[in-house]
Structure formats: C-alpha cells, structure tokens
Amino acid sequence: MNISEAMKVLKTNGYKATGKRKDILVYFENADGYRTAKDLIQHLETVYEGISFDTVYRNLHLYNEVGILETTELNGEKHFRMNCTHRHHHHFICNTCGKTKEIEICPMDELKNNTLADYDIEDHKFEIYGLCPACKTA
C-alpha cells in the first residue's frame, strides 16, 4: 500500500487526512521493516515537539483497524509496518532490526490439504523470526 492509497482508505472510512496522519504514513512507507510506536514517536518529535503517546497510539490503532498497517509482536512489543496488499505472502522478520523479507510460498496450502483438511480456515498469518544477514554478522 502506498500513501495515496492509504489516504483514500482513511477518507473512505470517514477520517480526516491531517498532516500528522500523512507524516506517519510517510514514516512507514520509508521504513524497511517493522517499527515500534517508540520509533515513530522519536521520528515525529523532530517535527511535532511534545507529540503525545496517546496521539501516536490512537493513530497506529486506527491504521491497523482500517488495514493500512499490519502488526506483529517482537520481543513482547507490538511492531507495525505498511500493509502489503499487492499479493498473498508471508515474512521473515529480524529479531534485532525488524527488517523483513517476503516469503513467496504459503505453508497453508499443504496444511489445508492434509493436517487441516476437515477444518474451515478463515484466516492465517505465518512469520519466521531470526537474524538477518547484517545482524547475524554484527
């Protein structure tokens, strides 16, 4: 998802497209992988002095709720990234830097045909956690 698509999603859902909201989207569009609310706050404080945690968390929750951002949990903390809606895929996520790598195959195909053949699967999420090459050698 890009910024213009995300802004359309906001407007379609009845939300205003403010400068802060656009700046949050720019941050995630430029981020390489998942980022925390703390990362976002540190970035926004350079432009919006005294921005509150409440404002940031409220917008992150909104973006997740309307499908602009996707979330995962790393080291007990919620992390966010721009939603990848262009095709079905999964991620490898680095535990140290949060960088992601798309995984093109889906293990659900095998599971639906064998282990879970008699089950109605409504959704799924498959993530692999570890260290990316840069963090592995650091």
CSV table of N, CA, C and O in Angstrom, one decimal:
chain,number,residue,atom,x,y,z
A,1,MET,N,0.9,-1.2,0.0
A,1,MET,CA,0.0,0.0,0.0
A,1,MET,C,0.9,1.2,0.0
A,1,MET,O,1.9,1.3,0.7
A,2,ASN,N,0.5,2.2,-0.8
A,2,ASN,CA,1.3,3.5,-0.8
A,2,ASN,C,0.5,4.6,-0.1
A,2,ASN,O,-0.6,4.3,0.4
A,3,ILE,N,1.1,5.8,0.0
A,3,ILE,CA,0.5,6.8,0.8
A,3,ILE,C,-0.9,7.3,0.2
A,3,ILE,O,-1.8,7.5,0.9
A,4,SER,N,-0.9,7.4,-1.1
A,4,SER,CA,-2.2,7.9,-1.7
A,4,SER,C,-3.3,6.8,-1.5
A,4,SER,O,-4.5,7.2,-1.2
A,5,GLU,N,-3.0,5.5,-1.6
A,5,GLU,CA,-4.0,4.5,-1.3
A,5,GLU,C,-4.4,4.6,0.2
A,5,GLU,O,-5.6,4.4,0.5
A,6,ALA,N,-3.5,4.7,1.0
A,6,ALA,CA,-3.8,4.8,2.5
A,6,ALA,C,-4.6,6.0,2.8
A,6,ALA,O,-5.6,5.9,3.6
A,7,MET,N,-4.4,7.2,2.2
A,7,MET,CA,-5.2,8.4,2.4
A,7,MET,C,-6.6,8.1,1.9
A,7,MET,O,-7.6,8.6,2.6
A,8,LYS,N,-6.8,7.4,0.8
A,8,LYS,CA,-8.1,7.1,0.3
A,8,LYS,C,-8.9,6.2,1.3
A,8,LYS,O,-10.0,6.4,1.5
A,9,VAL,N,-8.1,5.2,1.9
A,9,VAL,CA,-8.7,4.3,2.9
A,9,VAL,C,-9.2,5.1,4.0
A,9,VAL,O,-10.3,4.9,4.5
A,10,LEU,N,-8.4,6.1,4.5
A,10,LEU,CA,-8.8,7.0,5.6
A,10,LEU,C,-10.1,7.7,5.3
A,10,LEU,O,-11.1,7.7,6.0
A,11,LYS,N,-10.1,8.4,4.1
A,11,LYS,CA,-11.3,9.2,3.7
A,11,LYS,C,-12.5,8.3,3.5
A,11,LYS,O,-13.6,8.6,3.9
A,12,THR,N,-12.4,7.1,2.9
A,12,THR,CA,-13.5,6.2,2.7
A,12,THR,C,-14.1,5.7,4.0
A,12,THR,O,-15.3,5.5,4.1
A,13,ASN,N,-13.3,5.6,5.1
A,13,ASN,CA,-13.7,5.3,6.4
A,13,ASN,C,-14.2,6.4,7.3
A,13,ASN,O,-14.4,6.3,8.5
A,14,GLY,N,-14.2,7.6,6.7
A,14,GLY,CA,-14.7,8.8,7.4
A,14,GLY,C,-13.7,9.5,8.3
A,14,GLY,O,-14.1,10.3,9.1
A,15,TYR,N,-12.4,9.3,8.0
A,15,TYR,CA,-11.4,10.0,8.8
A,15,TYR,C,-10.7,11.1,8.0
A,15,TYR,O,-10.6,11.0,6.8
A,16,LYS,N,-10.4,12.2,8.7
A,16,LYS,CA,-9.7,13.3,8.1
A,16,LYS,C,-8.2,12.9,7.8
A,16,LYS,O,-7.6,12.2,8.5
A,17,ALA,N,-7.7,13.4,6.7
A,17,ALA,CA,-6.3,13.2,6.3
A,17,ALA,C,-5.5,14.4,6.8
A,17,ALA,O,-5.3,15.3,6.0
A,18,THR,N,-5.1,14.4,8.0
A,18,THR,CA,-4.3,15.5,8.6
A,18,THR,C,-2.8,15.4,8.2
A,18,THR,O,-2.4,14.4,7.8
A,19,GLY,N,-2.1,16.5,8.5
A,19,GLY,CA,-0.7,16.5,8.3
A,19,GLY,C,0.1,15.4,9.1
A,19,GLY,O,0.9,14.8,8.6
A,20,LYS,N,-0.3,15.3,10.4
A,20,LYS,CA,0.3,14.3,11.2
A,20,LYS,C,0.0,12.9,10.7
A,20,LYS,O,0.9,12.1,10.7
A,21,ARG,N,-1.2,12.7,10.3
A,21,ARG,CA,-1.5,11.3,9.8
A,21,ARG,C,-0.7,11.0,8.5
A,21,ARG,O,-0.3,9.9,8.3
A,22,LYS,N,-0.5,12.0,7.6
A,22,LYS,CA,0.3,11.8,6.4
A,22,LYS,C,1.7,11.6,6.8
A,22,LYS,O,2.4,10.7,6.2
A,23,ASP,N,2.2,12.3,7.8
A,23,ASP,CA,3.6,12.2,8.2
A,23,ASP,C,3.9,10.8,8.8
A,23,ASP,O,5.0,10.2,8.6
A,24,ILE,N,2.9,10.2,9.5
A,24,ILE,CA,3.0,8.9,10.0
A,24,ILE,C,3.1,7.9,8.8
A,24,ILE,O,3.9,7.0,8.8
A,25,LEU,N,2.3,8.1,7.8
A,25,LEU,CA,2.3,7.2,6.6
A,25,LEU,C,3.6,7.3,5.9
A,25,LEU,O,4.2,6.3,5.5
A,26,VAL,N,4.2,8.5,5.8
A,26,VAL,CA,5.5,8.7,5.1
A,26,VAL,C,6.5,7.9,5.9
A,26,VAL,O,7.4,7.3,5.3
A,27,TYR,N,6.5,8.0,7.2
A,27,TYR,CA,7.5,7.3,8.0
A,27,TYR,C,7.4,5.8,7.7
A,27,TYR,O,8.5,5.2,7.5
A,28,PHE,N,6.2,5.2,7.7
A,28,PHE,CA,6.1,3.8,7.5
A,28,PHE,C,6.4,3.4,6.0
A,28,PHE,O,6.9,2.3,5.8
A,29,GLU,N,6.1,4.2,5.1
A,29,GLU,CA,6.4,3.9,3.7
A,29,GLU,C,7.9,3.9,3.5
A,29,GLU,O,8.4,3.1,2.7
A,30,ASN,N,8.7,4.7,4.2
A,30,ASN,CA,10.1,4.7,4.1
A,30,ASN,C,10.8,3.7,5.0
A,30,ASN,O,12.0,3.5,4.8
A,31,ALA,N,10.1,3.2,6.0
A,31,ALA,CA,10.7,2.2,6.9
A,31,ALA,C,11.0,0.9,6.2
A,31,ALA,O,10.2,0.4,5.4
A,32,ASP,N,12.1,0.3,6.5
A,32,ASP,CA,12.4,-1.0,5.9
A,32,ASP,C,12.2,-2.1,7.0
A,32,ASP,O,13.0,-2.5,7.7
A,33,GLY,N,10.9,-2.5,7.1
A,33,GLY,CA,10.5,-3.5,8.1
A,33,GLY,C,9.6,-2.9,9.1
A,33,GLY,O,9.1,-1.8,9.0
A,34,TYR,N,9.4,-3.7,10.2
A,34,TYR,CA,8.5,-3.3,11.3
A,34,TYR,C,9.2,-2.3,12.2
A,34,TYR,O,10.4,-2.4,12.4
A,35,ARG,N,8.3,-1.4,12.7
A,35,ARG,CA,8.8,-0.3,13.6
A,35,ARG,C,7.9,-0.2,14.8
A,35,ARG,O,6.7,-0.5,14.7
A,36,THR,N,8.4,0.2,15.9
A,36,THR,CA,7.6,0.3,17.1
A,36,THR,C,7.0,1.7,17.2
A,36,THR,O,7.4,2.7,16.5
A,37,ALA,N,6.0,1.9,18.1
A,37,ALA,CA,5.4,3.2,18.4
A,37,ALA,C,6.5,4.2,18.9
A,37,ALA,O,6.5,5.3,18.6
A,38,LYS,N,7.4,3.6,19.7
A,38,LYS,CA,8.5,4.5,20.2
A,38,LYS,C,9.4,5.0,19.1
A,38,LYS,O,9.8,6.1,19.1
A,39,ASP,N,9.7,4.1,18.1
A,39,ASP,CA,10.5,4.6,16.9
A,39,ASP,C,9.7,5.7,16.2
A,39,ASP,O,10.4,6.7,15.8
A,40,LEU,N,8.4,5.6,16.0
A,40,LEU,CA,7.6,6.6,15.4
A,40,LEU,C,7.6,7.9,16.2
A,40,LEU,O,7.8,9.0,15.6
A,41,ILE,N,7.5,7.8,17.5
A,41,ILE,CA,7.4,9.0,18.3
A,41,ILE,C,8.8,9.7,18.2
A,41,ILE,O,8.8,11.0,18.1
A,42,GLN,N,9.9,9.0,18.3
A,42,GLN,CA,11.2,9.7,18.2
A,42,GLN,C,11.3,10.4,16.8
A,42,GLN,O,11.9,11.5,16.8
A,43,HIS,N,10.8,9.8,15.8
A,43,HIS,CA,10.8,10.4,14.5
A,43,HIS,C,9.9,11.7,14.4
A,43,HIS,O,10.4,12.8,14.0
A,44,LEU,N,8.7,11.6,15.0
A,44,LEU,CA,7.8,12.7,14.9
A,44,LEU,C,8.1,13.8,15.8
A,44,LEU,O,7.8,15.0,15.5
A,45,GLU,N,8.8,13.6,16.9
A,45,GLU,CA,9.2,14.6,17.8
A,45,GLU,C,10.1,15.7,17.2
A,45,GLU,O,10.2,16.8,17.6
A,46,THR,N,10.8,15.3,16.1
A,46,THR,CA,11.7,16.3,15.4
A,46,THR,C,10.8,17.3,14.7
A,46,THR,O,11.3,18.4,14.4
A,47,VAL,N,9.6,17.0,14.4
A,47,VAL,CA,8.7,17.9,13.7
A,47,VAL,C,7.6,18.4,14.6
A,47,VAL,O,7.2,19.6,14.5
A,48,TYR,N,7.0,17.6,15.4
A,48,TYR,CA,5.9,17.9,16.3
A,48,TYR,C,6.4,17.8,17.8
A,48,TYR,O,6.3,16.8,18.4
A,49,GLU,N,7.0,18.9,18.2
A,49,GLU,CA,7.5,19.0,19.6
A,49,GLU,C,6.4,18.6,20.6
A,49,GLU,O,5.3,19.2,20.5
A,50,GLY,N,6.7,17.7,21.5
A,50,GLY,CA,5.7,17.4,22.5
A,50,GLY,C,4.6,16.5,22.1
A,50,GLY,O,3.5,16.4,22.8
A,51,ILE,N,4.7,15.8,20.9
A,51,ILE,CA,3.6,14.9,20.5
A,51,ILE,C,3.4,13.9,21.5
A,51,ILE,O,4.3,13.3,22.1
A,52,SER,N,2.1,13.6,21.8
A,52,SER,CA,1.8,12.6,22.9
A,52,SER,C,1.8,11.2,22.4
A,52,SER,O,1.5,10.9,21.2
A,53,PHE,N,2.1,10.3,23.4
A,53,PHE,CA,2.0,8.9,23.1
A,53,PHE,C,0.6,8.5,22.7
A,53,PHE,O,0.3,7.7,21.8
A,54,ASP,N,-0.4,9.2,23.3
A,54,ASP,CA,-1.8,8.9,23.1
A,54,ASP,C,-2.2,9.2,21.6
A,54,ASP,O,-2.8,8.3,21.0
A,55,THR,N,-1.7,10.3,21.1
A,55,THR,CA,-1.9,10.6,19.7
A,55,THR,C,-1.3,9.5,18.7
A,55,THR,O,-2.0,9.1,17.8
A,56,VAL,N,-0.1,9.2,19.0
A,56,VAL,CA,0.6,8.2,18.2
A,56,VAL,C,-0.1,6.8,18.3
A,56,VAL,O,-0.4,6.2,17.3
A,57,TYR,N,-0.4,6.3,19.5
A,57,TYR,CA,-1.1,5.0,19.6
A,57,TYR,C,-2.5,5.0,19.0
A,57,TYR,O,-2.9,4.0,18.4
A,58,ARG,N,-3.2,6.1,19.2
A,58,ARG,CA,-4.5,6.2,18.6
A,58,ARG,C,-4.5,6.1,17.1
A,58,ARG,O,-5.3,5.3,16.5
A,59,ASN,N,-3.5,6.7,16.5
A,59,ASN,CA,-3.4,6.7,15.0
A,59,ASN,C,-2.9,5.3,14.6
A,59,ASN,O,-3.3,4.8,13.5
A,60,LEU,N,-1.9,4.7,15.3
A,60,LEU,CA,-1.5,3.4,14.9
A,60,LEU,C,-2.6,2.4,15.0
A,60,LEU,O,-2.8,1.5,14.1
A,61,HIS,N,-3.4,2.5,16.1
A,61,HIS,CA,-4.6,1.6,16.2
A,61,HIS,C,-5.6,1.8,15.0
A,61,HIS,O,-6.1,0.8,14.5
A,62,LEU,N,-5.8,3.0,14.7
A,62,LEU,CA,-6.7,3.3,13.6
A,62,LEU,C,-6.2,2.7,12.3
A,62,LEU,O,-6.9,2.1,11.6
A,63,TYR,N,-4.9,3.0,12.0
A,63,TYR,CA,-4.3,2.4,10.8
A,63,TYR,C,-4.4,0.9,10.7
A,63,TYR,O,-4.6,0.3,9.6
A,64,ASN,N,-4.2,0.3,11.8
A,64,ASN,CA,-4.3,-1.2,11.9
A,64,ASN,C,-5.7,-1.6,11.7
A,64,ASN,O,-6.0,-2.6,10.9
A,65,GLU,N,-6.7,-0.9,12.3
A,65,GLU,CA,-8.1,-1.3,12.2
A,65,GLU,C,-8.6,-1.2,10.8
A,65,GLU,O,-9.4,-2.0,10.4
A,66,VAL,N,-8.2,-0.2,10.0
A,66,VAL,CA,-8.7,0.0,8.7
A,66,VAL,C,-7.8,-0.7,7.6
A,66,VAL,O,-8.1,-0.6,6.4
A,67,GLY,N,-6.8,-1.4,8.0
A,67,GLY,CA,-6.0,-2.2,7.1
A,67,GLY,C,-4.8,-1.5,6.5
A,67,GLY,O,-4.2,-2.0,5.5
A,68,ILE,N,-4.4,-0.3,7.0
A,68,ILE,CA,-3.3,0.4,6.4
A,68,ILE,C,-2.0,-0.1,6.9
A,68,ILE,O,-1.0,-0.3,6.2
A,69,LEU,N,-1.9,-0.4,8.2
A,69,LEU,CA,-0.8,-1.0,8.8
A,69,LEU,C,-1.1,-2.4,9.2
A,69,LEU,O,-2.2,-2.8,9.6
A,70,GLU,N,0.0,-3.3,9.2
A,70,GLU,CA,-0.2,-4.6,9.8
A,70,GLU,C,0.7,-4.7,11.0
A,70,GLU,O,1.7,-3.9,11.1
A,71,THR,N,0.5,-5.6,11.9
A,71,THR,CA,1.2,-5.7,13.1
A,71,THR,C,1.8,-7.1,13.4
A,71,THR,O,1.3,-8.1,12.8
A,72,THR,N,2.8,-7.1,14.2
A,72,THR,CA,3.4,-8.3,14.7
A,72,THR,C,3.9,-8.0,16.1
A,72,THR,O,4.0,-6.9,16.5
A,73,GLU,N,4.3,-9.1,16.8
A,73,GLU,CA,4.8,-8.9,18.1
A,73,GLU,C,6.3,-9.4,18.1
A,73,GLU,O,6.5,-10.5,17.8
A,74,LEU,N,7.2,-8.5,18.5
A,74,LEU,CA,8.6,-8.9,18.6
A,74,LEU,C,9.1,-8.5,20.0
A,74,LEU,O,8.9,-7.4,20.5
A,75,ASN,N,9.7,-9.5,20.6
A,75,ASN,CA,10.3,-9.3,22.0
A,75,ASN,C,9.2,-8.7,22.9
A,75,ASN,O,9.6,-7.8,23.7
A,76,GLY,N,8.0,-9.1,22.8
A,76,GLY,CA,6.9,-8.7,23.8
A,76,GLY,C,6.4,-7.3,23.5
A,76,GLY,O,5.6,-6.7,24.3
A,77,GLU,N,6.7,-6.7,22.3
A,77,GLU,CA,6.3,-5.4,22.0
A,77,GLU,C,5.6,-5.4,20.6
A,77,GLU,O,6.1,-6.1,19.7
A,78,LYS,N,4.6,-4.6,20.4
A,78,LYS,CA,3.9,-4.5,19.1
A,78,LYS,C,4.7,-3.7,18.2
A,78,LYS,O,5.2,-2.6,18.5
A,79,HIS,N,4.8,-4.2,16.9
A,79,HIS,CA,5.5,-3.6,15.9
A,79,HIS,C,4.6,-3.4,14.7
A,79,HIS,O,3.7,-4.2,14.5
A,80,PHE,N,4.8,-2.4,13.9
A,80,PHE,CA,3.9,-2.0,12.8
A,80,PHE,C,4.7,-1.9,11.5
A,80,PHE,O,5.9,-1.5,11.5
A,81,ARG,N,4.0,-2.1,10.4
A,81,ARG,CA,4.6,-1.8,9.1
A,81,ARG,C,3.5,-1.6,8.1
A,81,ARG,O,2.3,-2.0,8.3
A,82,MET,N,3.8,-0.9,7.0
A,82,MET,CA,2.8,-0.7,6.0
A,82,MET,C,2.2,-2.0,5.4
A,82,MET,O,3.0,-2.9,5.2
A,83,ASN,N,0.9,-2.1,5.3
A,83,ASN,CA,0.3,-3.3,4.8
A,83,ASN,C,0.7,-3.7,3.4
A,83,ASN,O,0.7,-2.8,2.5
A,84,CYS,N,1.1,-4.9,3.2
A,84,CYS,CA,1.4,-5.4,1.9
A,84,CYS,C,0.2,-6.1,1.2
A,84,CYS,O,0.0,-7.2,1.4
A,85,THR,N,-0.6,-5.3,0.5
A,85,THR,CA,-1.8,-5.9,0.0
A,85,THR,C,-1.7,-6.3,-1.5
A,85,THR,O,-2.7,-6.8,-2.1
A,86,HIS,N,-0.5,-6.2,-2.1
A,86,HIS,CA,-0.4,-6.5,-3.5
A,86,HIS,C,-0.5,-8.0,-3.8
A,86,HIS,O,-0.9,-8.3,-4.9
A,87,ARG,N,-0.2,-8.9,-3.0
A,87,ARG,CA,-0.4,-10.3,-3.2
A,87,ARG,C,-0.2,-11.0,-1.9
A,87,ARG,O,0.4,-10.5,-0.9
A,88,HIS,N,-0.6,-12.3,-1.8
A,88,HIS,CA,-0.5,-13.1,-0.6
A,88,HIS,C,0.9,-13.5,-0.4
A,88,HIS,O,1.5,-14.1,-1.3
A,89,HIS,N,1.5,-13.3,0.8
A,89,HIS,CA,2.8,-13.7,1.1
A,89,HIS,C,3.0,-13.7,2.6
A,89,HIS,O,2.1,-13.2,3.3
A,90,HIS,N,4.1,-14.1,3.1
A,90,HIS,CA,4.5,-14.1,4.5
A,90,HIS,C,5.8,-13.5,4.7
A,90,HIS,O,6.5,-13.1,3.7
A,91,HIS,N,6.3,-13.4,5.9
A,91,HIS,CA,7.6,-12.7,6.2
A,91,HIS,C,8.5,-13.5,7.1
A,91,HIS,O,8.1,-14.2,8.0
A,92,PHE,N,9.8,-13.2,6.8
A,92,PHE,CA,10.9,-13.5,7.7
A,92,PHE,C,11.1,-12.1,8.4
A,92,PHE,O,11.2,-11.1,7.7
A,93,ILE,N,11.2,-12.1,9.7
A,93,ILE,CA,11.4,-10.8,10.5
A,93,ILE,C,12.6,-10.9,11.4
A,93,ILE,O,12.7,-11.9,12.2
A,94,CYS,N,13.5,-10.0,11.2
A,94,CYS,CA,14.7,-10.0,12.0
A,94,CYS,C,14.4,-9.5,13.4
A,94,CYS,O,13.8,-8.5,13.6
A,95,ASN,N,14.8,-10.3,14.4
A,95,ASN,CA,14.5,-10.0,15.8
A,95,ASN,C,15.3,-8.8,16.3
A,95,ASN,O,14.9,-8.2,17.3
A,96,THR,N,16.4,-8.4,15.7
A,96,THR,CA,17.2,-7.3,16.1
A,96,THR,C,16.8,-6.0,15.5
A,96,THR,O,16.5,-5.0,16.2
A,97,CYS,N,16.7,-6.0,14.2
A,97,CYS,CA,16.5,-4.7,13.5
A,97,CYS,C,15.0,-4.5,12.9
A,97,CYS,O,14.7,-3.5,12.5
A,98,GLY,N,14.3,-5.6,12.9
A,98,GLY,CA,12.9,-5.5,12.4
A,98,GLY,C,12.7,-5.6,10.9
A,98,GLY,O,11.6,-5.6,10.4
A,99,LYS,N,13.9,-5.7,10.2
A,99,LYS,CA,13.8,-5.8,8.8
A,99,LYS,C,13.1,-7.1,8.3
A,99,LYS,O,13.2,-8.1,9.0
A,100,THR,N,12.3,-7.0,7.2
A,100,THR,CA,11.5,-8.1,6.8
A,100,THR,C,12.0,-8.6,5.4
A,100,THR,O,12.5,-7.8,4.6
A,101,LYS,N,11.7,-9.8,5.1
A,101,LYS,CA,12.0,-10.4,3.8
A,101,LYS,C,10.7,-11.2,3.5
A,101,LYS,O,10.2,-12.0,4.3
A,102,GLU,N,10.2,-10.9,2.3
A,102,GLU,CA,9.0,-11.6,1.9
A,102,GLU,C,9.3,-13.1,1.6
A,102,GLU,O,10.3,-13.4,1.1
A,103,ILE,N,8.3,-14.0,2.0
A,103,ILE,CA,8.4,-15.4,1.7
A,103,ILE,C,7.3,-15.7,0.7
A,103,ILE,O,6.1,-15.4,1.0
A,104,GLU,N,7.6,-16.1,-0.4
A,104,GLU,CA,6.7,-16.3,-1.5
A,104,GLU,C,5.8,-17.6,-1.4
A,104,GLU,O,4.7,-17.6,-1.9
A,105,ILE,N,6.2,-18.6,-0.7
A,105,ILE,CA,5.4,-19.8,-0.5
A,105,ILE,C,4.5,-19.7,0.7
A,105,ILE,O,4.8,-18.9,1.6
A,106,CYS,N,3.4,-20.4,0.6
A,106,CYS,CA,2.5,-20.4,1.7
A,106,CYS,C,2.3,-21.8,2.3
A,106,CYS,O,1.8,-22.7,1.6
A,107,PRO,N,2.7,-22.1,3.5
A,107,PRO,CA,2.6,-23.4,4.1
A,107,PRO,C,1.1,-23.8,4.3
A,107,PRO,O,0.8,-25.0,4.5
A,108,MET,N,0.2,-22.9,4.3
A,108,MET,CA,-1.2,-23.2,4.5
A,108,MET,C,-1.8,-24.2,3.4
A,108,MET,O,-2.6,-25.0,3.6
A,109,ASP,N,-1.2,-24.1,2.2
A,109,ASP,CA,-1.7,-24.9,1.1
A,109,ASP,C,-1.5,-26.4,1.5
A,109,ASP,O,-2.4,-27.2,1.3
A,110,GLU,N,-0.3,-26.7,2.0
A,110,GLU,CA,0.0,-28.1,2.4
A,110,GLU,C,-0.9,-28.5,3.6
A,110,GLU,O,-1.5,-29.6,3.7
A,111,LEU,N,-1.1,-27.6,4.6
A,111,LEU,CA,-1.9,-27.8,5.8
A,111,LEU,C,-3.3,-28.0,5.5
A,111,LEU,O,-4.0,-28.9,6.0
A,112,LYS,N,-3.9,-27.2,4.6
A,112,LYS,CA,-5.3,-27.3,4.2
A,112,LYS,C,-5.6,-28.6,3.5
A,112,LYS,O,-6.7,-29.2,3.7
A,113,ASN,N,-4.7,-29.1,2.8
A,113,ASN,CA,-4.9,-30.4,2.1
A,113,ASN,C,-4.6,-31.6,2.9
A,113,ASN,O,-5.1,-32.7,2.6
A,114,ASN,N,-3.9,-31.5,4.0
A,114,ASN,CA,-3.6,-32.7,4.8
A,114,ASN,C,-4.0,-32.5,6.2
A,114,ASN,O,-5.1,-33.0,6.6
A,115,THR,N,-3.2,-31.9,7.1
A,115,THR,CA,-3.5,-31.8,8.5
A,115,THR,C,-4.8,-31.2,8.9
A,115,THR,O,-5.4,-31.6,9.8
A,116,LEU,N,-5.2,-30.1,8.1
A,116,LEU,CA,-6.4,-29.4,8.5
A,116,LEU,C,-7.5,-29.6,7.4
A,116,LEU,O,-8.4,-28.7,7.2
A,117,ALA,N,-7.5,-30.7,6.7
A,117,ALA,CA,-8.5,-30.9,5.6
A,117,ALA,C,-9.9,-30.8,6.0
A,117,ALA,O,-10.8,-30.3,5.3
A,118,ASP,N,-10.3,-31.2,7.2
A,118,ASP,CA,-11.7,-31.1,7.7
A,118,ASP,C,-12.1,-29.8,8.4
A,118,ASP,O,-13.1,-29.7,9.0
A,119,TYR,N,-11.2,-28.9,8.4
A,119,TYR,CA,-11.4,-27.6,9.1
A,119,TYR,C,-11.7,-26.5,8.2
A,119,TYR,O,-11.3,-26.4,7.0
A,120,ASP,N,-12.5,-25.5,8.6
A,120,ASP,CA,-12.8,-24.3,7.9
A,120,ASP,C,-11.8,-23.2,8.4
A,120,ASP,O,-12.0,-22.7,9.5
A,121,ILE,N,-10.9,-22.9,7.5
A,121,ILE,CA,-9.9,-21.9,7.9
A,121,ILE,C,-10.3,-20.5,7.4
A,121,ILE,O,-10.6,-20.3,6.2
A,122,GLU,N,-10.4,-19.6,8.3
A,122,GLU,CA,-10.9,-18.3,8.0
A,122,GLU,C,-9.8,-17.3,7.7
A,122,GLU,O,-10.0,-16.3,6.9
A,123,ASP,N,-8.6,-17.5,8.3
A,123,ASP,CA,-7.5,-16.6,8.0
A,123,ASP,C,-6.3,-17.2,8.6
A,123,ASP,O,-6.4,-18.2,9.4
A,124,HIS,N,-5.1,-16.7,8.3
A,124,HIS,CA,-3.9,-17.2,8.8
A,124,HIS,C,-2.8,-16.1,8.7
A,124,HIS,O,-2.9,-15.2,7.9
A,125,LYS,N,-1.7,-16.4,9.5
A,125,LYS,CA,-0.6,-15.5,9.5
A,125,LYS,C,0.6,-16.4,9.8
A,125,LYS,O,0.6,-17.2,10.7
A,126,PHE,N,1.7,-16.3,8.9
A,126,PHE,CA,2.8,-17.2,9.1
A,126,PHE,C,4.1,-16.3,9.0
A,126,PHE,O,4.3,-15.5,8.1
A,127,GLU,N,4.8,-16.3,10.1
A,127,GLU,CA,6.0,-15.5,10.2
A,127,GLU,C,7.2,-16.3,10.8
A,127,GLU,O,7.0,-17.2,11.6
A,128,ILE,N,8.4,-16.0,10.2
A,128,ILE,CA,9.6,-16.7,10.7
A,128,ILE,C,10.4,-15.6,11.4
A,128,ILE,O,10.6,-14.5,10.8
A,129,TYR,N,11.0,-15.9,12.5
A,129,TYR,CA,11.8,-14.9,13.3
A,129,TYR,C,13.2,-15.4,13.4
A,129,TYR,O,13.5,-16.6,13.5
A,130,GLY,N,14.2,-14.5,13.3
A,130,GLY,CA,15.6,-14.8,13.4
A,130,GLY,C,16.4,-13.6,13.2
A,130,GLY,O,16.0,-12.5,13.6
A,131,LEU,N,17.6,-13.8,12.7
A,131,LEU,CA,18.5,-12.7,12.4
A,131,LEU,C,18.8,-12.5,10.9
A,131,LEU,O,19.1,-13.5,10.3
A,132,CYS,N,18.7,-11.3,10.5
A,132,CYS,CA,19.0,-11.0,9.0
A,132,CYS,C,20.6,-11.1,8.9
A,132,CYS,O,21.3,-11.2,9.9
A,133,PRO,N,21.1,-11.2,7.6
A,133,PRO,CA,22.5,-11.4,7.4
A,133,PRO,C,23.3,-10.2,8.1
A,133,PRO,O,24.4,-10.5,8.7
A,134,ALA,N,22.8,-9.0,8.0
A,134,ALA,CA,23.6,-7.9,8.6
A,134,ALA,C,23.7,-8.0,10.2
A,134,ALA,O,24.7,-7.8,10.7
A,135,CYS,N,22.6,-8.4,10.8
A,135,CYS,CA,22.6,-8.5,12.3
A,135,CYS,C,23.3,-9.8,12.7
A,135,CYS,O,23.9,-9.8,13.8
A,136,LYS,N,23.3,-10.8,11.9
A,136,LYS,CA,24.0,-12.0,12.2
A,136,LYS,C,25.5,-11.9,12.3
A,136,LYS,O,26.2,-12.5,13.1
A,137,THR,N,26.0,-11.0,11.4
A,137,THR,CA,27.5,-10.8,11.4
A,137,THR,C,27.9,-9.7,12.3
A,137,THR,O,29.1,-9.4,12.4
A,138,ALA,N,27.0,-8.9,12.8
A,138,ALA,CA,27.3,-7.8,13.7
A,138,ALA,C,27.8,-8.2,15.1
A,138,ALA,O,27.5,-9.2,15.6
